[in-house]
Coordinates of C-alpha atoms and ligand atoms in Angstrom, one line a residue:
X1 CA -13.9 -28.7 14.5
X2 CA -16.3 -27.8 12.0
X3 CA -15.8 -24.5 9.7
X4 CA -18.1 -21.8 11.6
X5 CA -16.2 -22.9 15.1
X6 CA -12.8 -21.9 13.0
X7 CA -14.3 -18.7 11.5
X8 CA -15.7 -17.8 15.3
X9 CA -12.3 -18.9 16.9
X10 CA -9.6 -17.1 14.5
X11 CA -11.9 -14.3 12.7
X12 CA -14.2 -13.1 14.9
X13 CA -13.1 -10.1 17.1
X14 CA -14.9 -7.6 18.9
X15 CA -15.8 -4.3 17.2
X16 CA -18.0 -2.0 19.1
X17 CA -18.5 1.4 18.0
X18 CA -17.3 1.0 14.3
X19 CA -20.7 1.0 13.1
X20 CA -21.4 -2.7 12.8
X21 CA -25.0 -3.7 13.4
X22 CA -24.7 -7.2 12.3
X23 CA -20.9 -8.8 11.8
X24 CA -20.0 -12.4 11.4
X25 CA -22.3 -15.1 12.0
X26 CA -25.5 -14.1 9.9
X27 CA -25.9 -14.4 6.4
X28 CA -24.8 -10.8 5.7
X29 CA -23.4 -7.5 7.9
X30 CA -25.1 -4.8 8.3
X31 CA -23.3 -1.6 8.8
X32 CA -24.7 2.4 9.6
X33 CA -22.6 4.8 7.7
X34 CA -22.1 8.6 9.1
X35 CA -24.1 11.5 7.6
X36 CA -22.5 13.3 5.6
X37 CA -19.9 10.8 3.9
X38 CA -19.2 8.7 1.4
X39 CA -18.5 5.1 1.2
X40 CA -14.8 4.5 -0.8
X41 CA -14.4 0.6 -1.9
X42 CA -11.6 -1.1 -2.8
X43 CA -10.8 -4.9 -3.1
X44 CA -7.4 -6.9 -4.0
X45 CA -6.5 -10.1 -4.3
X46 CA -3.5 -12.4 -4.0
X47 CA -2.9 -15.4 -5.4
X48 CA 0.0 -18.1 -4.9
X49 CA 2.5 -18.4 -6.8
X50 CA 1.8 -15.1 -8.2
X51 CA 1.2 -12.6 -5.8
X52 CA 3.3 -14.3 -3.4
X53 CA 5.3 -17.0 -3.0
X54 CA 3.8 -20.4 -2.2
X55 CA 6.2 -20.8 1.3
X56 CA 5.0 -17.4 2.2
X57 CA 4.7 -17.4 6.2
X58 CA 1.0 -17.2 6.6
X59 CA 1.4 -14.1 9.5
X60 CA 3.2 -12.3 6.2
X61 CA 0.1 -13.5 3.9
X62 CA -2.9 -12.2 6.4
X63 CA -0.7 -9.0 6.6
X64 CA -0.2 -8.1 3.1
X65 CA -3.6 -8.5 1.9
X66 CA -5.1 -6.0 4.3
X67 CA -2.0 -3.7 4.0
X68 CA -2.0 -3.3 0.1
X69 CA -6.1 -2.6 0.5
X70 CA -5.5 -0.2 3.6
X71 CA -3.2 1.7 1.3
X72 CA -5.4 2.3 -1.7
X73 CA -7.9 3.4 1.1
X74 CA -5.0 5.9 2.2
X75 CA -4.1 6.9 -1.3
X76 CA -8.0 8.5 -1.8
X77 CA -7.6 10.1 1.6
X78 CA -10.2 8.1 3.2
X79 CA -10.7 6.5 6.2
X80 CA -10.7 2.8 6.3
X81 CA -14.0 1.2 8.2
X82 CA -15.1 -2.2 7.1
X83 CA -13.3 -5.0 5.9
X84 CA -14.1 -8.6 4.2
X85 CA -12.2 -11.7 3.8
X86 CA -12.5 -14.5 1.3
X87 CA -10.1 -16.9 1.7
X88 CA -9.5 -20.0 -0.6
X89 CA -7.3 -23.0 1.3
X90 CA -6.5 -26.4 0.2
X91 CA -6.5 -27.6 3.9
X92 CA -8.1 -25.8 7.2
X93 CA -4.5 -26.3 9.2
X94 CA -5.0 -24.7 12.7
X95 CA -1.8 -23.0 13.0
X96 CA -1.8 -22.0 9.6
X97 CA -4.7 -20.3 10.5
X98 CA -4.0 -18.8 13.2
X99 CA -1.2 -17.2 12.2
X100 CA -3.1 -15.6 9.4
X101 CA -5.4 -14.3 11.6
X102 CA -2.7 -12.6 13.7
X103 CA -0.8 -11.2 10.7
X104 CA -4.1 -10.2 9.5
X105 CA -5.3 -8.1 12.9
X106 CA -1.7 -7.0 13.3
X107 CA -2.2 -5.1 9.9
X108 CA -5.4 -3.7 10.5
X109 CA -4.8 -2.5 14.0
X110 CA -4.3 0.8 14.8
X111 CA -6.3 1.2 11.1
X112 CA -10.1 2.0 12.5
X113 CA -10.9 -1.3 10.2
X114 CA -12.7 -3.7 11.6
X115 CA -13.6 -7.6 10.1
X116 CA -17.5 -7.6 9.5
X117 CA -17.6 -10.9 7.4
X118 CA -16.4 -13.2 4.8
X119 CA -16.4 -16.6 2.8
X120 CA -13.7 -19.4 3.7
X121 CA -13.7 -22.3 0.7
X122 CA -10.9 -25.0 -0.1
X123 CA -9.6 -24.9 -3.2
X124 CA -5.9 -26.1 -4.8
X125 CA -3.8 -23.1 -3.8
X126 CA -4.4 -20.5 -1.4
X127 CA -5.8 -17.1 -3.2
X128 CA -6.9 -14.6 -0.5
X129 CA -9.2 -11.6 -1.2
X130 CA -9.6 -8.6 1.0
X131 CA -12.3 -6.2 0.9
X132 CA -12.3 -2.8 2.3
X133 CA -15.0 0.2 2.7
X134 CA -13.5 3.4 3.9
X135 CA -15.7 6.2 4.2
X136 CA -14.8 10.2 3.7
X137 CA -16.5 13.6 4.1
X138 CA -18.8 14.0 1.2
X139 CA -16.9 15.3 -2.1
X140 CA -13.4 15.5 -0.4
X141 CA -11.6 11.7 -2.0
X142 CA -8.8 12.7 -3.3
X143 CA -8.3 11.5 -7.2
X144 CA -5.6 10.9 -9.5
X145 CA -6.9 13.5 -11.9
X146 CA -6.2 16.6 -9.6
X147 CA -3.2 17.0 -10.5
X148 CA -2.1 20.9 -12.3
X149 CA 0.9 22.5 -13.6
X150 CA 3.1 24.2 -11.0
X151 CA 1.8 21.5 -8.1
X152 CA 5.0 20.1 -6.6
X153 CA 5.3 16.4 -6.3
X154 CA 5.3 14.8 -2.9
X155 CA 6.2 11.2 -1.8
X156 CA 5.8 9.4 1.8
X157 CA 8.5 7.2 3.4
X158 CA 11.6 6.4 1.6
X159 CA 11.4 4.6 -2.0
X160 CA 12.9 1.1 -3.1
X161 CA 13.5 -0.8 0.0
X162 CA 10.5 -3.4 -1.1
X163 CA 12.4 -4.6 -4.2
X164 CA 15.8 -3.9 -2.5
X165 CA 14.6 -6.4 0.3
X166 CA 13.8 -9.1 -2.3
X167 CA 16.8 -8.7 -4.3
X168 CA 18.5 -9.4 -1.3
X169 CA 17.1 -12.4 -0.4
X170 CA 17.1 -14.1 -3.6
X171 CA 21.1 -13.6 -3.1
X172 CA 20.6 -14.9 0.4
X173 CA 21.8 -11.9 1.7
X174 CA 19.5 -10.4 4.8
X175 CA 19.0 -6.7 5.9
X176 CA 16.5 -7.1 8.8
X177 CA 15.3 -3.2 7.9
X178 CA 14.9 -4.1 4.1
X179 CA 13.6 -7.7 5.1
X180 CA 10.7 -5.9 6.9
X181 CA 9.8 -3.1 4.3
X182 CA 9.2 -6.2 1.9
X183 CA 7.1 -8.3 4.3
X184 CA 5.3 -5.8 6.5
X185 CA 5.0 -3.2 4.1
X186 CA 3.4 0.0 6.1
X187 CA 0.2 1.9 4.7
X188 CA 0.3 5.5 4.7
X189 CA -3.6 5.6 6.7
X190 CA -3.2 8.1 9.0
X191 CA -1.4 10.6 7.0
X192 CA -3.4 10.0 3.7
X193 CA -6.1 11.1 6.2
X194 CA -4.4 14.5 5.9
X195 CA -4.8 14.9 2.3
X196 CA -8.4 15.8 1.5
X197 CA -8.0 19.9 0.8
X198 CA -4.7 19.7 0.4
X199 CA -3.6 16.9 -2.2
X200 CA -4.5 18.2 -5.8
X201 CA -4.4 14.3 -6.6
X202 CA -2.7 10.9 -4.6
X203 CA -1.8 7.9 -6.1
X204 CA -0.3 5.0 -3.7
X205 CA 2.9 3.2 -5.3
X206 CA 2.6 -0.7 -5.4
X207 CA 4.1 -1.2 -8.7
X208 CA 6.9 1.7 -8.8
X209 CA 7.0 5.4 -8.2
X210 CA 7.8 6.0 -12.2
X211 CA 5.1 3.9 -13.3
X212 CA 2.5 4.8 -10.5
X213 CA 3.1 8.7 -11.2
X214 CA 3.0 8.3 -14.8
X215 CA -0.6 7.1 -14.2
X216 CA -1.4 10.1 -12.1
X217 CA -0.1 12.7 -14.8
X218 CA -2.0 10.8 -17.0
X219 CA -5.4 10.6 -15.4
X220 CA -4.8 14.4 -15.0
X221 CA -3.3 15.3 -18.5
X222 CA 0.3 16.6 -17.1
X223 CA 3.8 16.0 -17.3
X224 CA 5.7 15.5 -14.0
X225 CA 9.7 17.1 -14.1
X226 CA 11.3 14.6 -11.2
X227 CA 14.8 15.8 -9.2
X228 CA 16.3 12.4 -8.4
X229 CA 19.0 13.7 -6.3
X230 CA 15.8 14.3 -4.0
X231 CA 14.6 11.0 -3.9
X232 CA 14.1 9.6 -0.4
X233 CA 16.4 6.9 0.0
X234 CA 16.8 4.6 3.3
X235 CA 20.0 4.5 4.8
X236 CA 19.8 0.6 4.7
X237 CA 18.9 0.5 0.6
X238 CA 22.0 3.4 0.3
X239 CA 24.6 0.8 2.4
X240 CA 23.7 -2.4 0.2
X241 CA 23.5 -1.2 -3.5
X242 CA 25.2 1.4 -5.9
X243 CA 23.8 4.8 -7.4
X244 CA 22.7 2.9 -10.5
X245 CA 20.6 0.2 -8.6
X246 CA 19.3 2.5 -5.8
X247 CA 18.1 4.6 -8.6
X248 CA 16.6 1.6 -10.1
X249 CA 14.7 0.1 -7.2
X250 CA 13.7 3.4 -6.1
X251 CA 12.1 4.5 -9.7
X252 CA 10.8 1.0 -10.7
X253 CA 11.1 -1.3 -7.2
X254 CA 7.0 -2.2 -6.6
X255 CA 5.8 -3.2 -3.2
X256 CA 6.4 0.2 -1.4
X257 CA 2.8 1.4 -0.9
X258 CA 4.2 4.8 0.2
X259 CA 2.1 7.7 -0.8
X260 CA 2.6 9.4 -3.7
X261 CA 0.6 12.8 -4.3
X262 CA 0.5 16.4 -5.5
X263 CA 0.1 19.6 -4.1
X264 CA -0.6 23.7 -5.5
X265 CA 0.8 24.9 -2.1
X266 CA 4.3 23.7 -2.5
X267 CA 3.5 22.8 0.8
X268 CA 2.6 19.2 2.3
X269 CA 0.5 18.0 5.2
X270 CA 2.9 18.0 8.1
X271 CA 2.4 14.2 9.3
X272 CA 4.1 13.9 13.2
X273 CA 5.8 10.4 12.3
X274 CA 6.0 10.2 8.5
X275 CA 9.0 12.1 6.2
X276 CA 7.4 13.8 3.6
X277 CA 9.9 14.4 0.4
X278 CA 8.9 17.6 -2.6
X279 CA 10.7 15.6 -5.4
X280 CA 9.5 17.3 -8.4
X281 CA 7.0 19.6 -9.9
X282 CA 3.9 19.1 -12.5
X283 CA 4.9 20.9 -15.6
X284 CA 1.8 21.0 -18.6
X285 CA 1.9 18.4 -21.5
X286 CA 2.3 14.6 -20.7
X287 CA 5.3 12.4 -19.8
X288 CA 7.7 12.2 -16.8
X289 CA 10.9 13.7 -17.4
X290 CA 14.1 13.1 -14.6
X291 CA 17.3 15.4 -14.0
X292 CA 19.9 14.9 -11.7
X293 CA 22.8 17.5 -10.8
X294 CA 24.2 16.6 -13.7
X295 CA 21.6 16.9 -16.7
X296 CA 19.0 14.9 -18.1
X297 CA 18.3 11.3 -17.2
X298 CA 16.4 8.7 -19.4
X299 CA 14.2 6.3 -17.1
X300 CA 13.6 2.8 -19.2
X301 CA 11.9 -0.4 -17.7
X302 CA 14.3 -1.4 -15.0
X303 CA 16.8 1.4 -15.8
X304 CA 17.9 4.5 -16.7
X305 CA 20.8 6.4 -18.2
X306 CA 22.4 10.0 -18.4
X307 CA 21.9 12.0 -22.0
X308 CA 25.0 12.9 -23.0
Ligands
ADP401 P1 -23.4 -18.6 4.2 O1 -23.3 -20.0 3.8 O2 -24.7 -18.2 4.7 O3 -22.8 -17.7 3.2 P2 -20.9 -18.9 5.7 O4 -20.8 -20.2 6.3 O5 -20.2 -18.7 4.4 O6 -22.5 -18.5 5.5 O7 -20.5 -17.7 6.6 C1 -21.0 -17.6 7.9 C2 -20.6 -16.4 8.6 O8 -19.2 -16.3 8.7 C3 -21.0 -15.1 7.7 O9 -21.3 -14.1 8.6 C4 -19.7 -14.8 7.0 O10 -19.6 -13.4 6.7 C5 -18.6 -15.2 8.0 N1 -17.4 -15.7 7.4 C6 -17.1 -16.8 6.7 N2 -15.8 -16.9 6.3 C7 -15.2 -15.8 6.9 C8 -13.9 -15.3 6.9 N3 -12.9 -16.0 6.3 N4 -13.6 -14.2 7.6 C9 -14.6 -13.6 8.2 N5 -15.9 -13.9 8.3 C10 -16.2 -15.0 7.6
MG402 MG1 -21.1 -17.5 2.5

């Protein structure tokens, strides 16, 4: 089977009324944006070995590369329209393929994205990039530099289960819940839909809430005052791990791609089927400080500690 008959067979899907002119199969697409809105890019890529491991399951690969994309679409409030693949493979395996595809379409369905083209080459290890255009009302993305003193601090979902998943598994352990939060990780579309008027600033966490936040209060030149007794914790994380490791997961676990954002009204979106937690407040000056009922608590890289 030659390459174009494997693109058409596994890639090619219908897409009618998504504003696709031209999709695959000629040298470019062409797409029609809406009046009135702006186009919001975004692109990731993941490479073997690095991004993933190399005995990933390939349904898992296709899935994660349009999910972590599909969330930094979420995380500007935008809605996700056109998507991109290039895709490096040492071998053109049918199966392997196919269930990339599926993982792929499984992630973007439900989304509004549609595939409208792409680039398949070989190459010694399989790196897949994903390409997204969202598109939003004119002047309404939502930024990381929004945020102001007295905003409180919101967060989607529950925090940690990612990294708790994988901990787990490098013991050999399993929790099916945890397992799933890892692989199929769940970006916030809809909801960060809801955002635009009423997020001061959004950030989406893919490398920790701590370290995610701190780049929001930093792009906005505030200090963040977090309640960790607040922090929305699964049930699942809370049944396999202690205080000092949920705490840890949850502060510095990556891989959740929950929302996290800020908001003057002390209010959040109401989102049907997400939780929505308040977990802290923007105070002025810089930094992220964390109490718990009990005082003061120093967050460090993979830790963190009471003041005594
Ligand atoms: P060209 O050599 O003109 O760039 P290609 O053979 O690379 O053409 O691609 C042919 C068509 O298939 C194009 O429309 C391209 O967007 C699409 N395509 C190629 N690879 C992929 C892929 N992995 N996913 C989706 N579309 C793809
Ligand atoms: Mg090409």
């Amino acid at each position: 089977v030659d390459e174009f008959e494997l693109i058409r067979r596994y890639f090619v899907r219908a897409n009618e009324g998504s504003g696709v002119i031209v999709g695959i199969g000629d040298d470019a697409a062409v797409l029609q944006p809406d009046p009135g809105r702006e186009l919001v890019v975004v692109v990731d890529t993941l490479v073997s070995g690095v991004h993933f491991p190399a005995d990933i399951a390939a349904a898992d690969l296709g899935y994660r590369a349009v999910a972590v994309n599909l969330s930094d679409i979420a995380a500007m409030g935008a809605r996700p329209r056109w998507m991109t693949l290039a895709l490096t493979i040492p071998a053109a395996g049918e199966g392997w393929l196919a269930d990339f595809a599926a993982g792929l379409f499984e992630a973007a369905a439900g989304s509004g994205v549609v595939l409208v083209g792409g680039d398949t080459t070989r190459g010694d290890s399989v790196v897949v990039s994903v390409q997204i255009t969202g598109d939003i009302r004119q002047g309404d993305a939502v930024l990381r530099s929004g945020a102001r003193a007295g905003d409180t601090v919101f967060v989607t979902g529950t925090v940690g289960d990612a990294a708790a998943g994988l901990e787990l598994l490098a013991q050999g352990r399993a929790d099916e819940y945890l397992a799933s939060r890892l692989l199929r990780p769940c970006a916030r579309v809809r909801y960060g839909q809801l955002l635009p008027g009423r997020a001061s600033a959004a950030i989406d966490i893919s490398d920790g809430l701590a370290g995610d936040l701190q780049k929001l209060l930093e792009a906005s030149g505030v200090g963040a005052e977090l309640d960790l007794d607040r922090l929305p914790l699964s049930d699942a994380l809370c049944r396999h791990f202690d205080r000092d490791d949920r705490l840890r997961f949850a502060l510095t676990g990556g891989d959740d791609y929950e929302l996290c954002f800020t908001a003057a009204a002390g209010t959040a979106p109401d989102g049907d089927d997400v939780r929505v937690t308040a977990i802290g407040t923007i105070v002025a000056g810089g930094g992220l400080r964390c109490h718990d009922q009990h005082g003061v608590v120093a967050v460090e890289d993979g830790g963190y500690r009471h003041f005594r």
